[in-house]
PDB file of C-alpha atoms and ligand atoms in Angstrom:
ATOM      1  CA  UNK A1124      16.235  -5.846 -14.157  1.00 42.00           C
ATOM      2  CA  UNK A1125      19.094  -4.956 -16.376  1.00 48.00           C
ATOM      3  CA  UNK A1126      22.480  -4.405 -14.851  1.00 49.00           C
ATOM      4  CA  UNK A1127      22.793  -1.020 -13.790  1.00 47.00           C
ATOM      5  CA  UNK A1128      18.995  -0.241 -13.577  1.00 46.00           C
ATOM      6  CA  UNK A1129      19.246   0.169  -9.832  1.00 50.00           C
ATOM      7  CA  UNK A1130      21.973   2.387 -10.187  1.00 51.00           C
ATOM      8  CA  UNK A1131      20.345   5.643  -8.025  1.00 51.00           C
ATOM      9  CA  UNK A1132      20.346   3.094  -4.769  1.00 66.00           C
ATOM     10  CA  UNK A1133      23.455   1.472  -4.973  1.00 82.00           C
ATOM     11  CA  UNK A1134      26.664   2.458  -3.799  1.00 88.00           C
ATOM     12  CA  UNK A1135      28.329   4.892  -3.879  1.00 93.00           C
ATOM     13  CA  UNK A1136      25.703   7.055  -2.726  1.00 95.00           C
ATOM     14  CA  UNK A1137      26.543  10.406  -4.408  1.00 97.00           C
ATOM     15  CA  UNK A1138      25.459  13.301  -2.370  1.00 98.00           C
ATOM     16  CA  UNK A1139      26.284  17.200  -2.168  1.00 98.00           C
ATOM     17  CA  UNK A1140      25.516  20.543  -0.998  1.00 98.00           C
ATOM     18  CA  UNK A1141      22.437  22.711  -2.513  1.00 98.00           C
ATOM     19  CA  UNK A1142      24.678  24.879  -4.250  1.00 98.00           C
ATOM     20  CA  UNK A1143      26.739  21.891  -5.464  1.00 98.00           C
ATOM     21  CA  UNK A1144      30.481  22.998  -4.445  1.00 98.00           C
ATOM     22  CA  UNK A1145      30.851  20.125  -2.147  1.00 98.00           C
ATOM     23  CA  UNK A1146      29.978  16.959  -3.343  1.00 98.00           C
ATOM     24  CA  UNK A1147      30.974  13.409  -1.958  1.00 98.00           C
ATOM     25  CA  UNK A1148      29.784  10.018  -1.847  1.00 97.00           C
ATOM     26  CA  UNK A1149      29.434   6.953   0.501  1.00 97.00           C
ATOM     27  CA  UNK A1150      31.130   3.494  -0.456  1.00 96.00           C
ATOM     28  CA  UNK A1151      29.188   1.511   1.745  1.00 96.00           C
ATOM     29  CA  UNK A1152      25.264   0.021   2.736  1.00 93.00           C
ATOM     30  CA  UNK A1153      24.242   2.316   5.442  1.00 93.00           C
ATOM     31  CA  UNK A1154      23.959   0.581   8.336  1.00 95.00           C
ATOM     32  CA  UNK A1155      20.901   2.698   9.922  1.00 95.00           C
ATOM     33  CA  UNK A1156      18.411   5.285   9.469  1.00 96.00           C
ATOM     34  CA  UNK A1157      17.848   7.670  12.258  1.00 95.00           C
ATOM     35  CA  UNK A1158      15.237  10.520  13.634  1.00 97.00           C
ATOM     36  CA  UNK A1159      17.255  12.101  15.507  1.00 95.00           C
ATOM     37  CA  UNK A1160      15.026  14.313  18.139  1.00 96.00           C
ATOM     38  CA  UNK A1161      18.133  15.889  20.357  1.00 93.00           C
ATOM     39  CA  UNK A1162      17.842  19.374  20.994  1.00 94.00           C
ATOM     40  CA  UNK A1163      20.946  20.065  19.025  1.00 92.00           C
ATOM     41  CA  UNK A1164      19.093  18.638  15.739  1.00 94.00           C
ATOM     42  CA  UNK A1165      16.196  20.599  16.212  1.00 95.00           C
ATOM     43  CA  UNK A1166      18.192  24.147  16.406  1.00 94.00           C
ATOM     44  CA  UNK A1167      20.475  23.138  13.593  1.00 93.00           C
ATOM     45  CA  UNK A1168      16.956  21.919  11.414  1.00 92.00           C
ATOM     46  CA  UNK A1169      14.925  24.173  12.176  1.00 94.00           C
ATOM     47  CA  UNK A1170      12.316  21.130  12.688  1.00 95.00           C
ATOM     48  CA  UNK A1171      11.157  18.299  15.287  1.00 97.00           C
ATOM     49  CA  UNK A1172      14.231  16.047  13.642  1.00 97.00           C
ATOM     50  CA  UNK A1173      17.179  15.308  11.318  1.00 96.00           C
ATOM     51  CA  UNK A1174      16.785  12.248   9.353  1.00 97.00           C
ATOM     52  CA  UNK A1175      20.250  10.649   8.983  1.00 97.00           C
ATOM     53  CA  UNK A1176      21.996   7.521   8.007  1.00 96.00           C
ATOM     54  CA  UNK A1177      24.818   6.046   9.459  1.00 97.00           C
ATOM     55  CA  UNK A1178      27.744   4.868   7.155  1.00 97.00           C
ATOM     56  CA  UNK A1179      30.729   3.356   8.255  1.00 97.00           C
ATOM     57  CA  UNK A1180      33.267   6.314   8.764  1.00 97.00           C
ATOM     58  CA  UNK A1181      35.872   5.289   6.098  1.00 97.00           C
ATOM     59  CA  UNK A1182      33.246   4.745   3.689  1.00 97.00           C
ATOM     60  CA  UNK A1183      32.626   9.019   3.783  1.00 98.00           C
ATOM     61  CA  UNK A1184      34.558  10.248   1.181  1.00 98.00           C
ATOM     62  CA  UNK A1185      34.485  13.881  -0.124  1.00 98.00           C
ATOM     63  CA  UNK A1186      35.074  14.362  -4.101  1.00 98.00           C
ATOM     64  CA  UNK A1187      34.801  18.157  -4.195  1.00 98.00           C
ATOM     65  CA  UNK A1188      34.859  21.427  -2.589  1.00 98.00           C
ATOM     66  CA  UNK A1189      36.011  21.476   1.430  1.00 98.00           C
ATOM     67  CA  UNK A1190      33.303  21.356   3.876  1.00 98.00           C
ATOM     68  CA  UNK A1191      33.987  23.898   6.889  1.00 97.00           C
ATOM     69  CA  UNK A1192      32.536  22.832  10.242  1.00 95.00           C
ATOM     70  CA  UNK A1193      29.582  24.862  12.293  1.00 93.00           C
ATOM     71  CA  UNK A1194      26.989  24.192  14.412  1.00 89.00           C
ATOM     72  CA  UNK A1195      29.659  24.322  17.023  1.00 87.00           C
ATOM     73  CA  UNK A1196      28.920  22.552  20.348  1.00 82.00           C
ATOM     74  CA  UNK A1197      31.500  21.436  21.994  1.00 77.00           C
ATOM     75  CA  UNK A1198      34.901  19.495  20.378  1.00 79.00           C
ATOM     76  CA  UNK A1199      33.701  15.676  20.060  1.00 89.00           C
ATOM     77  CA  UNK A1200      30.672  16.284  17.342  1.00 91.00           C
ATOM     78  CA  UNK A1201      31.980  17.927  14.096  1.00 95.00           C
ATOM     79  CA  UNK A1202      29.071  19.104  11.995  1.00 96.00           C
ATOM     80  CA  UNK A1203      30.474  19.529   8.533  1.00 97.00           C
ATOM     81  CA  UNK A1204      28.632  22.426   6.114  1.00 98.00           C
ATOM     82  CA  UNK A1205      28.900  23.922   2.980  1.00 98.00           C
ATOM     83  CA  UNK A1206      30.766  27.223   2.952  1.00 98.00           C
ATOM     84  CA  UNK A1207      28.889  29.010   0.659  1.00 98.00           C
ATOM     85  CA  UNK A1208      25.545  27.600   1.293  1.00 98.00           C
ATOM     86  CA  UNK A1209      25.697  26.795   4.685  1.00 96.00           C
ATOM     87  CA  UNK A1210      23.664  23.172   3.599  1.00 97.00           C
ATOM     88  CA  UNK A1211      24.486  20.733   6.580  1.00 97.00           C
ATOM     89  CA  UNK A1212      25.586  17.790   4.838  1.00 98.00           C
ATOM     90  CA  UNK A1213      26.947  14.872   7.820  1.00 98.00           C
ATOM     91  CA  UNK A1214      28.960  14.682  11.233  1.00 96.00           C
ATOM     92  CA  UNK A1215      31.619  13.486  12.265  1.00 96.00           C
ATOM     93  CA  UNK A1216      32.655  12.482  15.781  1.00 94.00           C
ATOM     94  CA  UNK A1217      35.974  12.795  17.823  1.00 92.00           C
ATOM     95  CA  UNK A1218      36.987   9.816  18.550  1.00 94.00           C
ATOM     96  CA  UNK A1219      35.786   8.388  15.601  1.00 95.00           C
ATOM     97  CA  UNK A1220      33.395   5.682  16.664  1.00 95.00           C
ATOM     98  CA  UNK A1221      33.343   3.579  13.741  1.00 97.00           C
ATOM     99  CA  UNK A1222      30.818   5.374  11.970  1.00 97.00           C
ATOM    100  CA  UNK A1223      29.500   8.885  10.520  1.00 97.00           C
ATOM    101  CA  UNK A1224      25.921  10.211  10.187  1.00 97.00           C
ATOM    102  CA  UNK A1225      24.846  11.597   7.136  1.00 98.00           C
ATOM    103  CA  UNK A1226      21.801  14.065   6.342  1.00 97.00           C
ATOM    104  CA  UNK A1227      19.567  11.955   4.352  1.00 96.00           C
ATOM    105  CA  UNK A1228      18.607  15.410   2.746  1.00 96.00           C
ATOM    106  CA  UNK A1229      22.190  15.499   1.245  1.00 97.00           C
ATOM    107  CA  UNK A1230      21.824  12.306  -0.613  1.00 96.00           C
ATOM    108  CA  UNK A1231      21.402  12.757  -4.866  1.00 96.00           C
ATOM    109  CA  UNK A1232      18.724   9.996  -4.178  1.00 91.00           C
ATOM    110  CA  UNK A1233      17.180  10.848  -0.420  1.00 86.00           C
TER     111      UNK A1233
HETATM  112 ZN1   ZN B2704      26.942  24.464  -1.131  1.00 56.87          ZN
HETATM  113 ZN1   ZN B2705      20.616  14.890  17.130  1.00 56.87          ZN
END
């Protein structure tokens, strides 16, 4: 395979928001892939689960637009959205526990 060829599932992950306003990418391997099944997940999906990965916190960078945070529950678990298209794109948690969790919908290649 030719340098480069694999370029869609390398890093940085480039991801963004359905509209496209917020866009941002992830500098690092994900270290897991989740089903998440809490109750919270369900109401903000809509569906039996959110599929997420987890990336190293620092690794989260945002390259455009300014996500605003919803799904509020509580201080500790920051769900970070698109303003004008409300996508849910990952979450953050207070104190930051090493790592974020990321809506595999959000990802360019998901
Ligand atoms: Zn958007
Ligand atoms: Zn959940």
């Amino acid at each position: 395979m030719k340098p480069g060829a694999n370029h869609a599932l390398s890093t940085p992950y480039r991801s963004g928001c359905r509209c496209g306003r917020i866009r941002f990418r992830i500098d690092a391997t994900p270290m897991m892939t989740m089903a998440c099944h809490c109750r919270g997940c369900q109401q903000m999906s809509g569906s039996a689960f959110s599929l997420n990965v987890a990336v190293p916190s620092a690794a989260l960078i945002v390259t455009q637009g300014e996500p605003v945070i919803g799904g509020l529950h509580g201080e500790q678990v920051r769900h970070h959205h698109c303003d004008h298209c409300k996508s849910w794109l990952f979450t953050r948690i207070e104190p930051d526990p090493g790592f974020a969790n990321v809506r595999v919908g959000a990802l360019d290649t998901p």
